[in-house]
Short mmCIF file of C-alpha atoms in Angstrom, two decimals:
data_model
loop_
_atom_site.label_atom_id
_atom_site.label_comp_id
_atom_site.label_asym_id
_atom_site.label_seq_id
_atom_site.Cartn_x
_atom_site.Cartn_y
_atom_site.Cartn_z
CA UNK V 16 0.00 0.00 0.00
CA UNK V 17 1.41 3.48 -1.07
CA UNK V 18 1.53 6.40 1.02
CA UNK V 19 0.54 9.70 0.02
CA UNK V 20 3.12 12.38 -1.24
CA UNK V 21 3.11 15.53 0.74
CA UNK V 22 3.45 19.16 -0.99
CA UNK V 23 6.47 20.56 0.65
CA UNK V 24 5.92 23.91 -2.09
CA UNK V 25 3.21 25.09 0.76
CA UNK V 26 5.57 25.10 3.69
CA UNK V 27 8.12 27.53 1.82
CA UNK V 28 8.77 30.94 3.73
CA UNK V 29 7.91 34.18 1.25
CA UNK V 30 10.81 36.40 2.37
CA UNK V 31 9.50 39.15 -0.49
CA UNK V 32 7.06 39.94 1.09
CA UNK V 33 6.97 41.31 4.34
CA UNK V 34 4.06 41.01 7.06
CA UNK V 35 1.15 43.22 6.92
CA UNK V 36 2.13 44.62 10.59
CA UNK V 37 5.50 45.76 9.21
CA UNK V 38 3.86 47.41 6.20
CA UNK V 39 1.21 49.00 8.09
CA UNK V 40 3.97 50.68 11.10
CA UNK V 41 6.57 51.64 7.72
CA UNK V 42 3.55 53.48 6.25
CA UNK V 43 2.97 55.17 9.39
CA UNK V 44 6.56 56.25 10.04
CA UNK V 45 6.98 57.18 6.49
CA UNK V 46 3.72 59.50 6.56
CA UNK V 47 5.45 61.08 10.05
CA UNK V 48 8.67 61.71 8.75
CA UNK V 49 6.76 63.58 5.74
CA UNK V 50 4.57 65.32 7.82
CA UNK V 51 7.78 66.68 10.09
CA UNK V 52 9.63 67.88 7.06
CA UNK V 53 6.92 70.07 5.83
CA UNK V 54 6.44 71.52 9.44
CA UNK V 55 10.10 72.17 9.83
CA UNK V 56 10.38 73.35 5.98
CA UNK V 57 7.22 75.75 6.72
CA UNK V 58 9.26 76.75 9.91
CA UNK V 59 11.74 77.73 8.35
CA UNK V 60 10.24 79.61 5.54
CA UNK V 61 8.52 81.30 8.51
CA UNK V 62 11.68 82.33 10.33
CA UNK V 63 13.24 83.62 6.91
CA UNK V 64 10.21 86.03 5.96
CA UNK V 65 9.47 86.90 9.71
CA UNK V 66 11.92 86.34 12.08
CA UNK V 67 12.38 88.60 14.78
CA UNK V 68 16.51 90.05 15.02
CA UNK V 69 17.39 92.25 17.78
CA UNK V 70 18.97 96.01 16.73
CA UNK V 71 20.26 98.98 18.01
CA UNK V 72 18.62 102.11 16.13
CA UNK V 73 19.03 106.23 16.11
CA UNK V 74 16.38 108.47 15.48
CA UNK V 75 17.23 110.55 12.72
CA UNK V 76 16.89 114.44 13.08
CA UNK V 77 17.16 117.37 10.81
CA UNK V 78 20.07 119.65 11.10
CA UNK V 79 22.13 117.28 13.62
CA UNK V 80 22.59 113.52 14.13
CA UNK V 81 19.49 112.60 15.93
CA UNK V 82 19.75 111.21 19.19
CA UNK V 83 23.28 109.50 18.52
CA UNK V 84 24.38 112.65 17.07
CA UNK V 85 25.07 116.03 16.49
CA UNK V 86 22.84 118.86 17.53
CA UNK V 87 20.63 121.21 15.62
CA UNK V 88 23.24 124.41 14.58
CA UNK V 89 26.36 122.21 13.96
CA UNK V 90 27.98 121.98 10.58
CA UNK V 91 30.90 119.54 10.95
CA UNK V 92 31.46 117.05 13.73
CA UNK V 93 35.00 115.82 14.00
CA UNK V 94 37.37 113.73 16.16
CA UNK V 95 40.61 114.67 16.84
CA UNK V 96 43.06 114.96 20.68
CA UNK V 97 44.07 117.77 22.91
CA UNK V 98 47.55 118.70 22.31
CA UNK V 99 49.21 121.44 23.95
CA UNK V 100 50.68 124.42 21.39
CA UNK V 101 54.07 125.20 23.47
CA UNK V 102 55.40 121.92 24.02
CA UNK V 103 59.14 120.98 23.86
CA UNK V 104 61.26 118.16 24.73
CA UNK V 105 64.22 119.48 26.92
CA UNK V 106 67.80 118.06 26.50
CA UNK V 107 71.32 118.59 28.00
CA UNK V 108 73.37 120.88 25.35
CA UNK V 109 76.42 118.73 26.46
CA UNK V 110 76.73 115.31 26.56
CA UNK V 111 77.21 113.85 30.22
CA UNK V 112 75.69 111.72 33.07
CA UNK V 113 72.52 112.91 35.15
CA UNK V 114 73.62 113.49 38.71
CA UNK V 115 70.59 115.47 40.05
CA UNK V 116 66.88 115.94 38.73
CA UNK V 117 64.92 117.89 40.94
CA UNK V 118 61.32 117.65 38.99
CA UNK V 119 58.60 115.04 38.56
CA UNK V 120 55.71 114.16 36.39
CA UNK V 121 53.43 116.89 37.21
CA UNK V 122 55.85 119.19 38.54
CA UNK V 123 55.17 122.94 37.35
CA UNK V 124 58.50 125.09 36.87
CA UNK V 125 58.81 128.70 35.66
CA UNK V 126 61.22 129.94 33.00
CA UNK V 127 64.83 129.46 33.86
CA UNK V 128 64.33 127.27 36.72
CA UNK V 129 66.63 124.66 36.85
CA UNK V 130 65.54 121.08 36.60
CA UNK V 131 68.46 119.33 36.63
CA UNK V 132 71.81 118.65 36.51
CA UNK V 133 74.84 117.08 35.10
CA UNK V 134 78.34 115.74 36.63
CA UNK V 135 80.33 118.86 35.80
CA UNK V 136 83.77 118.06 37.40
CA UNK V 137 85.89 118.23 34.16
CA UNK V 138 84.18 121.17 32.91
CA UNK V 139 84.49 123.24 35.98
CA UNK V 140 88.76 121.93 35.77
CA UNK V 141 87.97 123.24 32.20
CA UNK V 142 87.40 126.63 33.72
CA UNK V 143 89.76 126.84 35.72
CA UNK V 144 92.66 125.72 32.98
CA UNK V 145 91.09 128.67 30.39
CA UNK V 146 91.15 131.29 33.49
CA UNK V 147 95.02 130.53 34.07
CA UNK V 148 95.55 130.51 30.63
CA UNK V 149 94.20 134.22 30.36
CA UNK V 150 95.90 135.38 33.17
CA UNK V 151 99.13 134.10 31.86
CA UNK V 152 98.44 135.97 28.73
CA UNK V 153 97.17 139.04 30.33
CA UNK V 154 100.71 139.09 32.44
CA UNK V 155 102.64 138.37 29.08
CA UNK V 156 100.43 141.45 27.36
CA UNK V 157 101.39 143.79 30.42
CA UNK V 158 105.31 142.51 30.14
CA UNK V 159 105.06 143.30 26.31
CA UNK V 160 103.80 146.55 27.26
CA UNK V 161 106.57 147.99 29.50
CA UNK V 162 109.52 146.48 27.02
CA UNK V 163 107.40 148.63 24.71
CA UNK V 164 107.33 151.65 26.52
CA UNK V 165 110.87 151.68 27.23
CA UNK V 166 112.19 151.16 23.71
CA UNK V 167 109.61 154.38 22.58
CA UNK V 168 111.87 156.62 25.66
CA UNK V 169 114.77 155.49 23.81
CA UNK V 170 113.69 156.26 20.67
CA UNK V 171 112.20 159.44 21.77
CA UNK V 172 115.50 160.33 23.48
CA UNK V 173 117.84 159.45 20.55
CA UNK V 174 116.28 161.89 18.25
CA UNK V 175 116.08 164.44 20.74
CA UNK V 176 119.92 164.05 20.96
CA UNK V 177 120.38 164.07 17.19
CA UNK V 178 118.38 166.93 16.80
CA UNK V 179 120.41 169.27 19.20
CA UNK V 180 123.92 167.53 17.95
CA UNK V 181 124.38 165.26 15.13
CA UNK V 182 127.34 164.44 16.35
CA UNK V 183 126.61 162.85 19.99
CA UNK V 184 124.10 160.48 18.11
CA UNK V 185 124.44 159.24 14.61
CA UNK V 186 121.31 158.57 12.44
CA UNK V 187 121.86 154.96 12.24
CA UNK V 188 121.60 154.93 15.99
CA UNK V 189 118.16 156.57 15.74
CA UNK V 190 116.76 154.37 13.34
CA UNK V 191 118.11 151.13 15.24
CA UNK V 192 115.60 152.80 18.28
CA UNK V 193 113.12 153.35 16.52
CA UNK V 194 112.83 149.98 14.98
CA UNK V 195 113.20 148.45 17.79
CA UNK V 196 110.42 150.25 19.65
CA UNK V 197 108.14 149.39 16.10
CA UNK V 198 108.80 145.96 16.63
CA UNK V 199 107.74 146.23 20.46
CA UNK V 200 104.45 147.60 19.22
CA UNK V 201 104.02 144.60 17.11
CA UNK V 202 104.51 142.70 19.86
CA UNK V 203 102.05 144.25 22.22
CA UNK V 204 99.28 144.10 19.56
CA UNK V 205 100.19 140.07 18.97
CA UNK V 206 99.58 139.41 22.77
CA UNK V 207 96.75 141.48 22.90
CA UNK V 208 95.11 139.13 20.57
CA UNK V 209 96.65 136.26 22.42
CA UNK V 210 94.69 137.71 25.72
CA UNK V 211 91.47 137.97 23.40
CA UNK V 212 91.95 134.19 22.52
CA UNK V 213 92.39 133.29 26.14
CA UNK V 214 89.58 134.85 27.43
CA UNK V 215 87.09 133.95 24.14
CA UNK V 216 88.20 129.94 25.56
CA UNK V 217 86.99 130.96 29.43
CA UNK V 218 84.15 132.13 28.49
CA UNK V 219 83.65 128.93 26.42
CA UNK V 220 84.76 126.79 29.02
CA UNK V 221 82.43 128.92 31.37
CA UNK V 222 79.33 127.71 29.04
CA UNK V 223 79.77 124.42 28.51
CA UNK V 224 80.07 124.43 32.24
CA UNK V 225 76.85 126.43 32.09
CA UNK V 226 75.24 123.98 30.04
CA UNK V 227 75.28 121.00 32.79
CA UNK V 228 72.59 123.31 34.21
CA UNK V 229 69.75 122.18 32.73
CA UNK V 230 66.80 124.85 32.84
CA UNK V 231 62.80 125.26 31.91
CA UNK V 232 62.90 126.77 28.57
CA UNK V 233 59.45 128.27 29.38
CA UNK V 234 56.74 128.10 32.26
CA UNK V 235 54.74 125.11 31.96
CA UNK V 236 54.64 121.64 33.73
CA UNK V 237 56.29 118.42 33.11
CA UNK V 238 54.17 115.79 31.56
CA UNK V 239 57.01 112.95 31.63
CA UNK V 240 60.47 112.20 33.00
CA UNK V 241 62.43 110.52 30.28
CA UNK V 242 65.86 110.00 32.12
CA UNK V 243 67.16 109.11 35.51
CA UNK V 244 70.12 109.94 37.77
CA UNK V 245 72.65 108.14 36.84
CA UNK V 246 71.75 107.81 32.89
CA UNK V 247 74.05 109.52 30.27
CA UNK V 248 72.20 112.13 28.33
CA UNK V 249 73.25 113.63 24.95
CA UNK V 250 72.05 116.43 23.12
CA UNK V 251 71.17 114.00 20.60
CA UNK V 252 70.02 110.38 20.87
CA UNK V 253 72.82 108.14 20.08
CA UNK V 254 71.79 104.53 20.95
CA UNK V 255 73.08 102.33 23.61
CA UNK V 256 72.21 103.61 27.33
CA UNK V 257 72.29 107.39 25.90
CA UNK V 258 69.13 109.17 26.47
CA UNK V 259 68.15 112.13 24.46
CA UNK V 260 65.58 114.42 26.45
CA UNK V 261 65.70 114.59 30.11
CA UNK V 262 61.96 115.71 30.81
CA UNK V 263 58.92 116.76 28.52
CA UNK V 264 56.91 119.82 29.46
CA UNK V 265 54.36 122.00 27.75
CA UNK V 266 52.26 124.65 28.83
CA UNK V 267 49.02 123.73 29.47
CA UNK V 268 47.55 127.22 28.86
CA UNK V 269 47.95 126.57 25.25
CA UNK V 270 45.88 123.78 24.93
CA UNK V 271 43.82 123.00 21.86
CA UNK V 272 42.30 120.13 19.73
CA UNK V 273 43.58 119.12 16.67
CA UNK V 274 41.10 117.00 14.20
CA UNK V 275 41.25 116.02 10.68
CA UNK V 276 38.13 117.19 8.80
CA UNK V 277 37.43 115.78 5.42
CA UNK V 278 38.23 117.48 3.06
CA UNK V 279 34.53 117.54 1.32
CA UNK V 280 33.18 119.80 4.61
CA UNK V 281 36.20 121.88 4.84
CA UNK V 282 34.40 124.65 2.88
CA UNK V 283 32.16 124.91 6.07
CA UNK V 284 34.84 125.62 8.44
CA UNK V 285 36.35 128.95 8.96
CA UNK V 286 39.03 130.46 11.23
CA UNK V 287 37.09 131.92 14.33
CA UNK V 288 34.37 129.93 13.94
CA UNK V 289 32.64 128.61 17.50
CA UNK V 290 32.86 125.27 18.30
CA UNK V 291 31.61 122.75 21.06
CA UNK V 292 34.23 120.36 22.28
CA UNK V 293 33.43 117.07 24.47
CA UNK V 294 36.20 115.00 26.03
CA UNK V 295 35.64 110.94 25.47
CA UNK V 296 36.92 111.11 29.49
CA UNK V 297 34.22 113.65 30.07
CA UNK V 298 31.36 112.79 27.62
CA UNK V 299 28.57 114.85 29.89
CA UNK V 300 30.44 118.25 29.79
CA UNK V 301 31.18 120.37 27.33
CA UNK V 302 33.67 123.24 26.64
CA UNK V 303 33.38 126.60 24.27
CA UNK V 304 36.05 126.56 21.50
CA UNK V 305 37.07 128.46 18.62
CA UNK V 306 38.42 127.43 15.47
CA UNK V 307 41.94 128.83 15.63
CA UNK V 308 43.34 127.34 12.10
CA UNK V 309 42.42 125.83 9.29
CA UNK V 310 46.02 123.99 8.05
CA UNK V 311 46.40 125.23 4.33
CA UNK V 312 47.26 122.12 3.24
CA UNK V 313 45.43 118.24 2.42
CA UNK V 314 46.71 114.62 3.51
CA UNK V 315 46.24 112.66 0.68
CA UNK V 316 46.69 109.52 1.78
CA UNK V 317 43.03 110.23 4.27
CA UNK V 318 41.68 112.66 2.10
CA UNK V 319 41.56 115.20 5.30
CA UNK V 320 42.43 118.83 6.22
CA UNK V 321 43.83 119.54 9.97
CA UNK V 322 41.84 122.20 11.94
CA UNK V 323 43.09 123.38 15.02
CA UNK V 324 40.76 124.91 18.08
CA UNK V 325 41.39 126.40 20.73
CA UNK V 326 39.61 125.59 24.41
CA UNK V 327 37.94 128.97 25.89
CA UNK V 328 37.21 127.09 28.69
CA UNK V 329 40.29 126.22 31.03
CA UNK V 330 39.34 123.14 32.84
CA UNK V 331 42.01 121.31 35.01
CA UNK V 332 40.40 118.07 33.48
CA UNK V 333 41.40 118.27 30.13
CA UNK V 334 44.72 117.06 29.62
CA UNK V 335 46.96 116.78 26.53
CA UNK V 336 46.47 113.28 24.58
CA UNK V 337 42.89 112.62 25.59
CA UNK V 338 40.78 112.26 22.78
CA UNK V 339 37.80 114.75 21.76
CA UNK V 340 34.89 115.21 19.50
CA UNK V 341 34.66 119.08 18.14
CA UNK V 342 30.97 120.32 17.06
CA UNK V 343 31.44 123.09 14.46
CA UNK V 344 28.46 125.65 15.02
CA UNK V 345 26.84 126.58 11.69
CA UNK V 346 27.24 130.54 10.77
CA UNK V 347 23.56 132.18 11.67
CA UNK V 348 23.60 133.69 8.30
CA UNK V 349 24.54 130.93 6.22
CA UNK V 350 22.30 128.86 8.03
CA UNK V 351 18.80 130.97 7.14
CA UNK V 352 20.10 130.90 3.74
CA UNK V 353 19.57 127.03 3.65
CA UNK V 354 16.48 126.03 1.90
CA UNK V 355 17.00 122.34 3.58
CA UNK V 356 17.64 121.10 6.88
CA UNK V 357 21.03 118.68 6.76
CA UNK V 358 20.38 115.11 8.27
CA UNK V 359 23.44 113.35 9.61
CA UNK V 360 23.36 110.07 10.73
CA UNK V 361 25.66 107.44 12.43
CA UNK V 362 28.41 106.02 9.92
CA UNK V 363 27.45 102.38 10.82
CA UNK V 364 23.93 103.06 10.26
CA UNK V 365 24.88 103.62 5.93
CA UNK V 366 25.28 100.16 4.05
CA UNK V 367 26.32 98.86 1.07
CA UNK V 368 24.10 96.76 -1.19
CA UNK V 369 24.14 96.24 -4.43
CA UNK V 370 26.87 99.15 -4.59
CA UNK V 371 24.78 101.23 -3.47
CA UNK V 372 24.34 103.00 0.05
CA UNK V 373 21.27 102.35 2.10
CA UNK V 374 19.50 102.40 5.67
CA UNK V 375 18.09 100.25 7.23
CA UNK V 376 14.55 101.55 8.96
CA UNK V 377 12.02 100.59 11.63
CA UNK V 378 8.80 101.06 10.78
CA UNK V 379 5.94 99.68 13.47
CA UNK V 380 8.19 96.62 14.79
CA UNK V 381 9.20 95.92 11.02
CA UNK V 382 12.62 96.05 8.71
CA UNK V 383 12.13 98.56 5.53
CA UNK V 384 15.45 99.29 3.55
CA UNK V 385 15.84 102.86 1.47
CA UNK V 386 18.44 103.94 -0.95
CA UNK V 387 20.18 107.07 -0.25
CA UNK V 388 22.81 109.31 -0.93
CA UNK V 389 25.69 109.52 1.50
CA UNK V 390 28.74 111.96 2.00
CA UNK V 391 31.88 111.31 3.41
CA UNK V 392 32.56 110.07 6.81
CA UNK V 393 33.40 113.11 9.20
CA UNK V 394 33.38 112.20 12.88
CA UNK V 395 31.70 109.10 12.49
CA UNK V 396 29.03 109.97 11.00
CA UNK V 397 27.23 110.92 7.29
CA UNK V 398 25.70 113.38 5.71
CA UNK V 399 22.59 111.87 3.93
CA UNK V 400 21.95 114.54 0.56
CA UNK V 401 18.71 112.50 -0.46
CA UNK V 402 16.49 109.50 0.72
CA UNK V 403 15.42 111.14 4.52
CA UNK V 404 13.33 113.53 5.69
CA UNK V 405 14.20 113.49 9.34
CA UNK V 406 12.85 111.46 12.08
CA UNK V 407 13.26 108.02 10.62
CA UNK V 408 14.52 105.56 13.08
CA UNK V 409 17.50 103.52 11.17
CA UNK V 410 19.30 100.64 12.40
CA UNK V 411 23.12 101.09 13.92
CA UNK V 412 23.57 97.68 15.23
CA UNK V 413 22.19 94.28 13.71
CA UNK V 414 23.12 91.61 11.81
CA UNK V 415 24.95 91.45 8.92
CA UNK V 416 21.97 90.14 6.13
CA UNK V 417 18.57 91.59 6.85
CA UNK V 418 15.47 91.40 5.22
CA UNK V 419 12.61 93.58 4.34
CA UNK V 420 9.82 92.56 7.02
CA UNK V 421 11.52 91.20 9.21
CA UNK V 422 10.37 91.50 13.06
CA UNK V 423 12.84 93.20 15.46
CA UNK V 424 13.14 94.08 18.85
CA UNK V 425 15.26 97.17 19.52
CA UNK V 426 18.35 97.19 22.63
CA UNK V 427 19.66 99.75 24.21
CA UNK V 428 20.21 103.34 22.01
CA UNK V 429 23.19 103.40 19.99
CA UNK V 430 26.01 105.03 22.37
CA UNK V 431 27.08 108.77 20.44
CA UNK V 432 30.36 108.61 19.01
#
């Protein structure tokens, strides 16, 4: 009896396809993973077209730089430092090591007061060599002097003789005197000069002994001590351990402030012109000023013109080397001939796009961008000839790409320059 054959076909695993639990949970995760993308895509394309940046901003204002600048009536806002007119870097006229300094930073000295000096031991045996030498010569000169005078009596006498009797002195005789007291008179005028040389050399020697007195060349105070006792000092600076100048002083009555204007508002600026001066120590006070200079000449290289002003108000704050910010006041006159207010705005707040110049607005929590047409930077800031009106509020501070529409939120006002 046969047995039955069994279909082993129908026990075969299908490996192609896979259960319908796995195809139902990949469908799932596959419809999730879609379903994230276009929520992080539409994120994204949300952040880009609205996203909200944080800025700092100025409000623009007519005639002056708005709340981060200038105020109405100025022309030409500049940055420059207090130096002090009468200034001068005092050296030893003789080379020589510092034994004695009697001054200090700070220190104030008059004219002629001496501030220090130098070891003067050979000079002073200098002195004292030249003063022997002219009285040597002067003793020589009075010597010459009395041989002189005694070879002119003989002279004299001989041609007395010969003229009452040619025969007690001959004529040879005579002229043998008289030569002789000629020659005398030669040598008197030779030491003369001799004394002249002797005492020309003392009275050398006597000022290069002079000259290890160091002295104020004018009133003023010291603003640095640039040798020590015990330092050699030189006239000139030579290298090695030779120092140069010994203190610096300037007179701080003469102070001013120096800036460099560009050259495309110098035509605004004139000699005697008022002028409002803040210290960056000081930025709450101000001081008068008055344009003192204009430099008749250009730098090139910065496309600038130096002004110089002087301080009307004498403050014992303001120091030489501290850096300022100079407000030139517009002329009255020239300034009711204007038919347009002048808006000036913060330097950072022009950009460049496109190669073009434009700001950056704030208009009801929202970016706007306008073209305009900038001057030169003066005093960190711009002049803006066309594209605002005044009272705009522009951005100083944000990121480096914005966008039209964007959301902002604005930080703390943008600190004047």
């Amino acid at each position: 009896m046969t047995q039955p054959a069994h279909d082993l076909s129908k026990l075969a695993i299908n490996r192609d396809a896979p259960p319908a639990g796995v195809r139902k949970a990949f469908r799932t995760a596959l419809l999730l993973a879609v379903v994230g993308l276009v929520i992080v895509a539409g994120a994204m394309a949300l952040l880009r077209r609205g996203g909200t940046v944080a800025v700092e901003v100025a409000t623009v204002a007519a005639s002056g730089g708005g709340t981060a600048g200038a105020g109405r009536g100025v022309s030409v806002v500049a940055n420059g430092y207090v130096v002090a007119r009468t200034k001068a870097s005092v050296s030893a006229k003789v080379a020589g090591r510092l034994a004695f300094l009697g001054v200090s930073e700070g220190s104030h000295v008059q004219s002629g007061d001496v501030i220090a000096r130098l070891e003067s031991a050979e000079y002073q045996a200098g002195v004292s060599e030249a003063e022997a030498n002219a009285a040597s010569a002067r003793a020589t000169q009075i010597e010459a002097e009395t041989d002189r005078d005694q070879l002119l009596r003989e002279a004299r006498r001989a041609r007395d003789l010969r003229t009452q009797n040619t025969n007690l002195v001959s004529a040879q005789d005579v002229e043998a005197a008289e030569s002789r007291a000629a020659q005398a008179e030669a040598r008197v005028r030779a030491q003369v000069a001799r004394v002249q040389a002797a005492e020309a050399g003392l009275r050398l020697a006597q000022a290069n002994l002079d000259n290890t007195v160091i002295r104020a060349p004018f009133t003023g105070t010291v603003l640095r001590k640039e040798a020590e006792v015990g330092e050699v000092v030189a006239p000139s600076v030579g290298g090695g351990l030779t120092r140069g100048a010994v203190v610096t002083m300037a007179d701080l009555r003469t102070l001013e402030v120096e800036v460099d204007v560009n050259e495309a508002y110098i035509a605004r600026i004139r000699s005697g012109q008022g002028a409002r001066i803040t210290l960056d120590a000081y930025p709450d006070t101000t001081f008068r000023g008055t344009t003192r200079q204009v430099v008749p000449t250009a730098d090139r290289q910065r496309a600038t013109v130096q002004v110089k002003v002087s301080i009307l108000d004498r403050d014992p704050r303001i120091l030489p080397e501290m850096g300022a910010k100079v407000e030139f006041m517009e002329d009255p006159a020239a300034a009711g001939q204007q038919a347009a207010p002048r808006i000036v705005v913060p330097a950072a707040a022009v950009r460049t796009e496109g190669g073009s110049p434009v700001v950056w607005m704030v208009r009801d929590g929202r970016l706007a961008v306008r073209g305009v047409d900038a001057g030169p930077v003066s005093g960190g800031f711009r002049e803006i000839r066309r594209g605002l009106a005044g009272g705009e509020v522009v951005v100083v501070v944000g990121p480096e790409v914005l966008k039209a529409g964007q959301r902002v939120t604005i930080g703390r006002p943008a600190a004047p320059q």
